[in-house]
Short mmCIF file of C-alpha atoms in Angstrom, two decimals:
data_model
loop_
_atom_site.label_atom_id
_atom_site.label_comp_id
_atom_site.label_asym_id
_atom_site.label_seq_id
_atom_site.Cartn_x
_atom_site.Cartn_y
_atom_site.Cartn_z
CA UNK A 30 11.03 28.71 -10.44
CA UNK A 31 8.41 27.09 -12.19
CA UNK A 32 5.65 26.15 -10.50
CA UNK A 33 3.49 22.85 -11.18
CA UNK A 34 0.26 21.53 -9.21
CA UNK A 35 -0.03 18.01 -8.59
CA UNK A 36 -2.94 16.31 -7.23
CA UNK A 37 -2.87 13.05 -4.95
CA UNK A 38 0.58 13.71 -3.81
CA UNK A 39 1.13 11.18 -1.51
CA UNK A 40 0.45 8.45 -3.91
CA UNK A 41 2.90 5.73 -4.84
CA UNK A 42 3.23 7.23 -8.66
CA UNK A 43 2.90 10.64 -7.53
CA UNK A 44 5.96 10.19 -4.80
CA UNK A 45 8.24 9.39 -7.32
CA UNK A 46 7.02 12.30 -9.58
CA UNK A 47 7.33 14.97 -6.79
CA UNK A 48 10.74 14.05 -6.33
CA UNK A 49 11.68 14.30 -9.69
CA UNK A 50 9.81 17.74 -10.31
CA UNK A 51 12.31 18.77 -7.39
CA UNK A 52 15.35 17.45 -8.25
CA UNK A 53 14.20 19.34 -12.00
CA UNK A 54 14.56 22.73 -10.60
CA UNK A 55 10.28 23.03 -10.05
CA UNK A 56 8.70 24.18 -7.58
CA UNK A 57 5.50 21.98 -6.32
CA UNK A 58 1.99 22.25 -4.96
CA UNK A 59 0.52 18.86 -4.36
CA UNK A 60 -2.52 17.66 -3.15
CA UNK A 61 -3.42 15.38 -0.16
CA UNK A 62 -6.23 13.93 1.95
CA UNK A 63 -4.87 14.92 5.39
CA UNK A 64 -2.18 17.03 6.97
CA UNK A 65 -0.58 13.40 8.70
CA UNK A 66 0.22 12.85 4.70
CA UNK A 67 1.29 16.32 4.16
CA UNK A 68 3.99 16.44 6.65
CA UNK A 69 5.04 13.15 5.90
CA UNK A 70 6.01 13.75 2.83
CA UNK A 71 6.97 17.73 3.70
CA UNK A 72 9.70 15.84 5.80
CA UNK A 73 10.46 13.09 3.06
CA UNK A 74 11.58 16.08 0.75
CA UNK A 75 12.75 18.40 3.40
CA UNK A 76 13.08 21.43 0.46
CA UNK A 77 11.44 23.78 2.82
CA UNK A 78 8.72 26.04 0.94
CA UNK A 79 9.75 24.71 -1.98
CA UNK A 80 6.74 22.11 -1.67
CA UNK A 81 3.70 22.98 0.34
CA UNK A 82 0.55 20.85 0.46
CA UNK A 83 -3.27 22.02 0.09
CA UNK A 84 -5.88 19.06 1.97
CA UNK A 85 -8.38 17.89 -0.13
CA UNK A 86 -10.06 15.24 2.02
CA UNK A 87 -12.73 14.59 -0.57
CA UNK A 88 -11.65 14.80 -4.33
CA UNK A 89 -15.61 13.35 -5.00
CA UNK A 90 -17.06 16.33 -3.46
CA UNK A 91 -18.10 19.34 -5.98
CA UNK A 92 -15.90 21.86 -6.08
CA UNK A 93 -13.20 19.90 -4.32
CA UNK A 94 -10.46 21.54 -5.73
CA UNK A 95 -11.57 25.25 -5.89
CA UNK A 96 -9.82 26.55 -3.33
CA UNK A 97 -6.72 24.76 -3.39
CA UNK A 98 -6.55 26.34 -7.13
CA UNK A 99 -7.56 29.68 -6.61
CA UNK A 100 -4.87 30.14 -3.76
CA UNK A 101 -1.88 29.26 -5.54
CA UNK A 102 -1.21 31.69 -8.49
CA UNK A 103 1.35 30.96 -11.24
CA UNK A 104 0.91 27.47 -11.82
CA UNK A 105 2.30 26.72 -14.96
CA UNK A 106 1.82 22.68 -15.41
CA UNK A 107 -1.05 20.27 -13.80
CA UNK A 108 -0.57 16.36 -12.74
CA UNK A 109 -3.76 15.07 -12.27
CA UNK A 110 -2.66 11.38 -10.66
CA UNK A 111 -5.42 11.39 -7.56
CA UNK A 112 -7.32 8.23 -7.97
CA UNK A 113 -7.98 5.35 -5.92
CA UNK A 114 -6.65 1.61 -6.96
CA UNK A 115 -7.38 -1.51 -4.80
CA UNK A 116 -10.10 -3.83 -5.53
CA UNK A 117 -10.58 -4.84 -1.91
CA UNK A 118 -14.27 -3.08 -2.38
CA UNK A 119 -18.00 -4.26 -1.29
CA UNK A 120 -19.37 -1.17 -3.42
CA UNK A 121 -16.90 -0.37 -6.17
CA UNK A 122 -19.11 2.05 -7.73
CA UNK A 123 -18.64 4.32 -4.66
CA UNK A 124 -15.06 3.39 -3.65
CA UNK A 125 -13.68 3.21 -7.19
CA UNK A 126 -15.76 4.64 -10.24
CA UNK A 127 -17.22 8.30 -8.84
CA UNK A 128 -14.04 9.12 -7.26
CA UNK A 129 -12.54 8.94 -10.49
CA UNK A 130 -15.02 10.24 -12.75
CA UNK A 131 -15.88 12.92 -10.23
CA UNK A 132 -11.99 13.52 -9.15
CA UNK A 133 -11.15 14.29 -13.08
CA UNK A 134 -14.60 16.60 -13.36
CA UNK A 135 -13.81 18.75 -10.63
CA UNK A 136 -9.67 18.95 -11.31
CA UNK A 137 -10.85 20.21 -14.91
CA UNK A 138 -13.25 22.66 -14.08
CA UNK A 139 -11.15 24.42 -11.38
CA UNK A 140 -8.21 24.78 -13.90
CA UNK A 141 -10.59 26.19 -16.63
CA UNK A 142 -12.18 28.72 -13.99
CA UNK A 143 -9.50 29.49 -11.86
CA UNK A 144 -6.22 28.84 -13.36
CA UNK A 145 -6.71 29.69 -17.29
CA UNK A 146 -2.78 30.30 -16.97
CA UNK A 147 -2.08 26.76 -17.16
CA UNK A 148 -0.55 25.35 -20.22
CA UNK A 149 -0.09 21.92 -19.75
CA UNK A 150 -2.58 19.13 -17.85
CA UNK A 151 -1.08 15.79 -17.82
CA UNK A 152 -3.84 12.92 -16.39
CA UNK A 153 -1.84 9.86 -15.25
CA UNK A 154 -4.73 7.13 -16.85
CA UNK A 155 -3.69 3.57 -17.27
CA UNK A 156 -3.62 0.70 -19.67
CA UNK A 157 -7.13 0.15 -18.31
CA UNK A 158 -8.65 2.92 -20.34
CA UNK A 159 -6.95 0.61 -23.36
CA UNK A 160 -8.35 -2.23 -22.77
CA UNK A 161 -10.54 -4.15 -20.55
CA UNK A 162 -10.11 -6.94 -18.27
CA UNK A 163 -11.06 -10.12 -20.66
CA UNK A 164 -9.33 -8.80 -23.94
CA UNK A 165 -6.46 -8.45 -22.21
CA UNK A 166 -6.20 -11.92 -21.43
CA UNK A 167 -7.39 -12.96 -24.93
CA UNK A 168 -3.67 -14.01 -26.99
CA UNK A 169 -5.48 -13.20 -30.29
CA UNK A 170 -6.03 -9.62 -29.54
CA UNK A 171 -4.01 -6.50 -30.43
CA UNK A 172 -3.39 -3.29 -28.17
CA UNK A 173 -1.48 -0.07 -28.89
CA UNK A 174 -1.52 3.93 -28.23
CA UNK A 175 -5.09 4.13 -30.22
CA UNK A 176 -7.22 1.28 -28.32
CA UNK A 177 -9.75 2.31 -25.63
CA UNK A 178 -11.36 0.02 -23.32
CA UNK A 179 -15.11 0.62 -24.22
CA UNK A 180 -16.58 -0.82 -21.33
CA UNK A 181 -20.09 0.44 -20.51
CA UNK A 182 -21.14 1.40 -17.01
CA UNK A 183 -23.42 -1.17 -16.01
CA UNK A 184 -20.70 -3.81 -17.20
CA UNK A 185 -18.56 -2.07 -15.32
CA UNK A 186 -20.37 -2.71 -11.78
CA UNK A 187 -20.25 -6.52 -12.20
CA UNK A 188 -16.45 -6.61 -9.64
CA UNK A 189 -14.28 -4.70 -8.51
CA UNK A 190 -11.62 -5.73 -10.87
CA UNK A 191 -14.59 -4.08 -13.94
CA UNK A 192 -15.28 -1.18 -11.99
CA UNK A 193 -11.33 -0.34 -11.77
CA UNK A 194 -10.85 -0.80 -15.41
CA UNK A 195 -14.31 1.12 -16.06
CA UNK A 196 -13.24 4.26 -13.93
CA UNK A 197 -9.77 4.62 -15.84
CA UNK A 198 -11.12 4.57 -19.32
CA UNK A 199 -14.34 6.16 -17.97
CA UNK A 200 -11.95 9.48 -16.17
CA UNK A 201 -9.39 9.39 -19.53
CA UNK A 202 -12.44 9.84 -21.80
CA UNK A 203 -14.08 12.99 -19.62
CA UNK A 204 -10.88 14.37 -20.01
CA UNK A 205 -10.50 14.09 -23.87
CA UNK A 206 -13.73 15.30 -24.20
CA UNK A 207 -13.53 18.13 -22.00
CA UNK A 208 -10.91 19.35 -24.19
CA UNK A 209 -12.94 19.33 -27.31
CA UNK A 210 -15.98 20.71 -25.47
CA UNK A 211 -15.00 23.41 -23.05
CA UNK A 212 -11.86 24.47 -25.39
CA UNK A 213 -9.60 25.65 -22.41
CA UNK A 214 -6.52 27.32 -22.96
CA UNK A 215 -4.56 24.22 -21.42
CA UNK A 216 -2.77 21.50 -23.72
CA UNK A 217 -3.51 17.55 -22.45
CA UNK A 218 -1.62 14.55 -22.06
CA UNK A 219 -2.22 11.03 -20.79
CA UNK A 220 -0.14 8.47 -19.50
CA UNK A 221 -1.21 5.35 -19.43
CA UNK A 222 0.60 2.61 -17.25
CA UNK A 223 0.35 -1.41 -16.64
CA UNK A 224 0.90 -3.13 -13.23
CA UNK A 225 3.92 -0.34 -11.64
CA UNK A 226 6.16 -1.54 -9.85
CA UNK A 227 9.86 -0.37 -8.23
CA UNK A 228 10.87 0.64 -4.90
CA UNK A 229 8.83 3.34 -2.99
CA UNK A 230 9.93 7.13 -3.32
CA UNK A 231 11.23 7.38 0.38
CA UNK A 232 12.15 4.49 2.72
CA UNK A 233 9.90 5.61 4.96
CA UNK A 234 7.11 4.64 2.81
CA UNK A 235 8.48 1.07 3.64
CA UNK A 236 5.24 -0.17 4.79
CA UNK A 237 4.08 -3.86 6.48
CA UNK A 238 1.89 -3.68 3.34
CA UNK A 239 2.59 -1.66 0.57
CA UNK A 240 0.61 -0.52 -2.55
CA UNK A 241 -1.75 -2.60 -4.39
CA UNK A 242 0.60 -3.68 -7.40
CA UNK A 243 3.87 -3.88 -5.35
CA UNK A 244 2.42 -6.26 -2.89
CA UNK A 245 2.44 -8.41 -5.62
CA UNK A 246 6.34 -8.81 -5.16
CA UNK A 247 5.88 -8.31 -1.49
CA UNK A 248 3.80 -11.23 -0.85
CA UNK A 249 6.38 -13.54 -2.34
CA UNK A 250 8.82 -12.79 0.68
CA UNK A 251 6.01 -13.70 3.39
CA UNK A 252 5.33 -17.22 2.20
CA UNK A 253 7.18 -20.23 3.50
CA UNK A 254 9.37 -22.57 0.74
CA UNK A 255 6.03 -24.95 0.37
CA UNK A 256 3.20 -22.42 0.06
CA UNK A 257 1.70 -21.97 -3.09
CA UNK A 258 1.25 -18.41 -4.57
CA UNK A 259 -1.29 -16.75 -7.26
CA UNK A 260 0.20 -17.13 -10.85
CA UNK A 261 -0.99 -13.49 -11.72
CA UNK A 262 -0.16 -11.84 -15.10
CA UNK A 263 -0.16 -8.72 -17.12
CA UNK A 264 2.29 -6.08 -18.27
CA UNK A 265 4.43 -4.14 -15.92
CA UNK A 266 6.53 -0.80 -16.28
CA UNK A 267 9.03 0.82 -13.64
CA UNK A 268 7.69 3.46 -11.14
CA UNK A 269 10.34 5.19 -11.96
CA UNK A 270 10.11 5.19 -15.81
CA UNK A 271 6.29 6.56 -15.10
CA UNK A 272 7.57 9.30 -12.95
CA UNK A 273 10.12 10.29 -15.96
CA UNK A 274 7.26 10.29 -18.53
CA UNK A 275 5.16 12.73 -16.43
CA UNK A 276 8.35 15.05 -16.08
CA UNK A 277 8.74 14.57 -19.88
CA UNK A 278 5.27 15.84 -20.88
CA UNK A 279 5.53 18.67 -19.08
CA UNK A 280 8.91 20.08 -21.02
CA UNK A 281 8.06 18.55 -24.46
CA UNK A 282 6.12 20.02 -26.64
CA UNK A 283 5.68 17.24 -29.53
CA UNK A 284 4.08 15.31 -26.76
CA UNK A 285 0.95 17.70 -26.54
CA UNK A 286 -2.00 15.31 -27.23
CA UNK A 287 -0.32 12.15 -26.99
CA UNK A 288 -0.90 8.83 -24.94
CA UNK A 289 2.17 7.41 -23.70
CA UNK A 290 1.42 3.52 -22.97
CA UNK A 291 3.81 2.67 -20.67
CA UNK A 292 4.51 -0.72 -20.86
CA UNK A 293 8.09 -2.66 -20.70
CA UNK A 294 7.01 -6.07 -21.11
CA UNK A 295 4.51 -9.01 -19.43
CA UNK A 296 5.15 -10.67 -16.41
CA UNK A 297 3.80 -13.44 -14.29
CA UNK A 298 4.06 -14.14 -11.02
CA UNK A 299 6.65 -17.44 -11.63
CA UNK A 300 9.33 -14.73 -13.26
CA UNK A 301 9.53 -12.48 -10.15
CA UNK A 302 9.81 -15.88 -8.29
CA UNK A 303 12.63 -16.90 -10.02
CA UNK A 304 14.63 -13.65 -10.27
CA UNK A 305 14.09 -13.19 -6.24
CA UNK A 306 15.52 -16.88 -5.98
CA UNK A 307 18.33 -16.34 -8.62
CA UNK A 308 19.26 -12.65 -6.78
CA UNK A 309 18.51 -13.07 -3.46
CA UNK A 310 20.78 -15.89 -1.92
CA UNK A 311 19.73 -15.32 2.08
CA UNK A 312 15.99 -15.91 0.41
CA UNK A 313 16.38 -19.16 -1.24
CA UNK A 314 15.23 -22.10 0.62
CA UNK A 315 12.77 -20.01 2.93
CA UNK A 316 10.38 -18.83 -0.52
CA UNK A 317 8.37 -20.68 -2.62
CA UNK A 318 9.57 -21.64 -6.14
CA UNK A 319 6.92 -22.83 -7.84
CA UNK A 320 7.62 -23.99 -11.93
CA UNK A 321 11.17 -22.51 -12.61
CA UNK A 322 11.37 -21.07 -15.98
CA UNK A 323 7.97 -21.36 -16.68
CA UNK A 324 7.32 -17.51 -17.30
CA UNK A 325 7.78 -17.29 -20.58
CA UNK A 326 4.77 -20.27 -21.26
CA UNK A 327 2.35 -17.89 -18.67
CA UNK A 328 2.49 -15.15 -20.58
CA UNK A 329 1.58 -16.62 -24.12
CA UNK A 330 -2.01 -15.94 -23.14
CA UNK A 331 -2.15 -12.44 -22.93
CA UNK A 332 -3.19 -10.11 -25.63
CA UNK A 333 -0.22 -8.98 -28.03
CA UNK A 334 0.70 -4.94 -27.65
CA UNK A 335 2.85 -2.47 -29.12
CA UNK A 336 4.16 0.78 -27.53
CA UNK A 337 6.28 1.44 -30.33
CA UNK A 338 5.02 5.43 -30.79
CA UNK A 339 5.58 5.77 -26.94
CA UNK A 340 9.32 4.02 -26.68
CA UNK A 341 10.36 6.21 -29.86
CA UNK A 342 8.85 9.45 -28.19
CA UNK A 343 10.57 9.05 -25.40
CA UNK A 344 13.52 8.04 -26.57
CA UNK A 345 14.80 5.50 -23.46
CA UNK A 346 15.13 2.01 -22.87
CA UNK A 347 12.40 0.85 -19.80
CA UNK A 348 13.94 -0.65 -16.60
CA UNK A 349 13.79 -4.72 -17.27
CA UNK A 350 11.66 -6.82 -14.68
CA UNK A 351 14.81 -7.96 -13.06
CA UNK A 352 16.03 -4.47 -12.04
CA UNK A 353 12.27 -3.89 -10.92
CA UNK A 354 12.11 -6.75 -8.61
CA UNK A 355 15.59 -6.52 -7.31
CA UNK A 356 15.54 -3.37 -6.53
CA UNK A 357 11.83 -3.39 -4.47
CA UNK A 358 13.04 -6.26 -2.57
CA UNK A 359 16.63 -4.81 -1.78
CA UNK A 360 14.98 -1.49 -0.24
CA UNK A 361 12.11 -3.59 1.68
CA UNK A 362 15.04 -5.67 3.28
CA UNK A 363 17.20 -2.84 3.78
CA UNK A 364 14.55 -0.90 5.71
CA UNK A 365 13.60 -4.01 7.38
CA UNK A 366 17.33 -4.70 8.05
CA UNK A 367 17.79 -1.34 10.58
CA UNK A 368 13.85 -1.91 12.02
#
């Protein structure tokens, strides 16, 4: 069995990619801040020592890998997804920019000292590192696989919203240049998503509130027919599409130095209105439903991308927002269905 290391485990992303690395044949290591989120997710996969779990309550803290890394021999591959994401911060530089600066740092140097048998490191980054906050928005703007977000630090402090799109470019750039400077014997690969969406790993991760960019759809469900909503924006890819890409970088070779910009189209918030009043009959009437068919005039602000080089590398068509949305909301009312 191959074996592969994954840090952050019990994250959203990293979920789906566990599952996947088991369902591939791999064995799996995977990081997490406390045994309650070990054993959860020990029990979710129920593969018996097939997955085992290392606590690293502080990925910040120097070191913080060390001994996770120099316990487990014969690590082939390396998922470095442990990072936080939620702006609901009063000190952002604390809660979101060291912990990923720091969390990359430390994830690096272990590998290089401990682990020089590793071949492959993939860092899951985002579409933050590409660009930042206000060029996003800006319709006369370009994006693709080559654009970084060059945000400096001190802009970065001004919100929480800067400091999240500071710490993913700021963590994908240590990386990069860790490569060039150290020279370790490991190959890199980012992958860089938008707003990710789908339906949680495990149904037991079927939360009151779930992660920061699925709440998004979430929300929708809780309001009443009159209340108004936030007409957020921005590009969106399937969880599950992101989880495929990591398991893809670790087999493929001609992916070695690549960033995969994982992107399937733009949403706003009116589209995922309309396709959970156009696919959810025992919804309609008790949601909002704000300008129907308006989507497609939303989105004409934001900046124009292209993942052409990704799509063609990987060689699959992304899941559309429809199948996204349906398919979050059918597994949150499911779950909710046998509560």
């Amino acid at each position: 069995m191959v074996k592969v290391f994954i840090t952050g485990a019990s994250g959203f992303i990293a979920q789906h990619i566990v599952k996947l690395l088991i369902d591939n044949g791999y064995d799996v290591v995977g990081t997490v801040r406390s045994t309650t989120k070990g054993e959860a997710l020990k029990s979710y996969l129920n593969v018996g020592n097939r997955f085992h779990y290392e606590i690293v309550p502080d990925i910040t803290s120097e070191g913080a890998f060390d001994e996770a890394l120099k316990k487990n021999s014969g690590i082939k591959y390396l998922l470095h997804t442990a990072s936080p994401f939620f702006y609901d911060t009063t000190d952002p530089e604390h809660d979101l920019i060291i912990p990923a600066i720091n969390g990359t740092k430390n994830i690096l140097n272990a590998v290089k000292k401990y682990r020089p048998e590793i071949e492959k490191v993939v860092i899951t980054s985002s579409d933050a590192a590409i660009y930042n906050s206000e060029d996003e928005q800006n319709s006369s703007l370009s994006f693709d696989e080559s654009s970084w977000n060059n945000i400096s630090y001190e802009e970065s402090l001004k919100d929480p919203i800067a400091a999240y799109y500071g710490a993913k470019s700021f963590a994908e750039k240590l990386a990069w240049k860790f490569l060039e400077e150290e020279k370790p014997n490991f190959k890199l690969i980012s992958v860089n998503p938008v707003y990710v969406f789908g339906p949680q790993a495990f149904d037991g991760e079927v939360k009151e509130k779930l992660n920061t960019s699925n709440e998004l759809i979430h929300t929708l469900i809780k309001l009443g027919p009159n209340d108004q909503f936030d007409n957020d924006k921005g590009g969106f890819i399937d969880v599950r599409d992101v989880a495929k890409a990591h398991l893809v970088a670790l087999q493929r070779d001609d992916l070695i130095g690549r960033r995969l910009f994982m992107i399937s189209g733009h949403f706003s918030t009116q589209m995922m209105v309309d396709i959970l009043n156009s696919n959810f009959p025992e919804l309609k009437g008790k949601i909002p439903v704000g300008n129907p068919g308006h989507g497609p005039q939303d989105i004409k602000t934001l900046a124009k991308v292209s993942n052409e080089k990704t799509r063609q590398l990987l060689g699959w068509e992304f899941n559309s927002l429809d199948t996204i949305v349906t398919d979050t909301i059918k597994q949150v009312l499911a779950v909710r269905g046998k509560l």
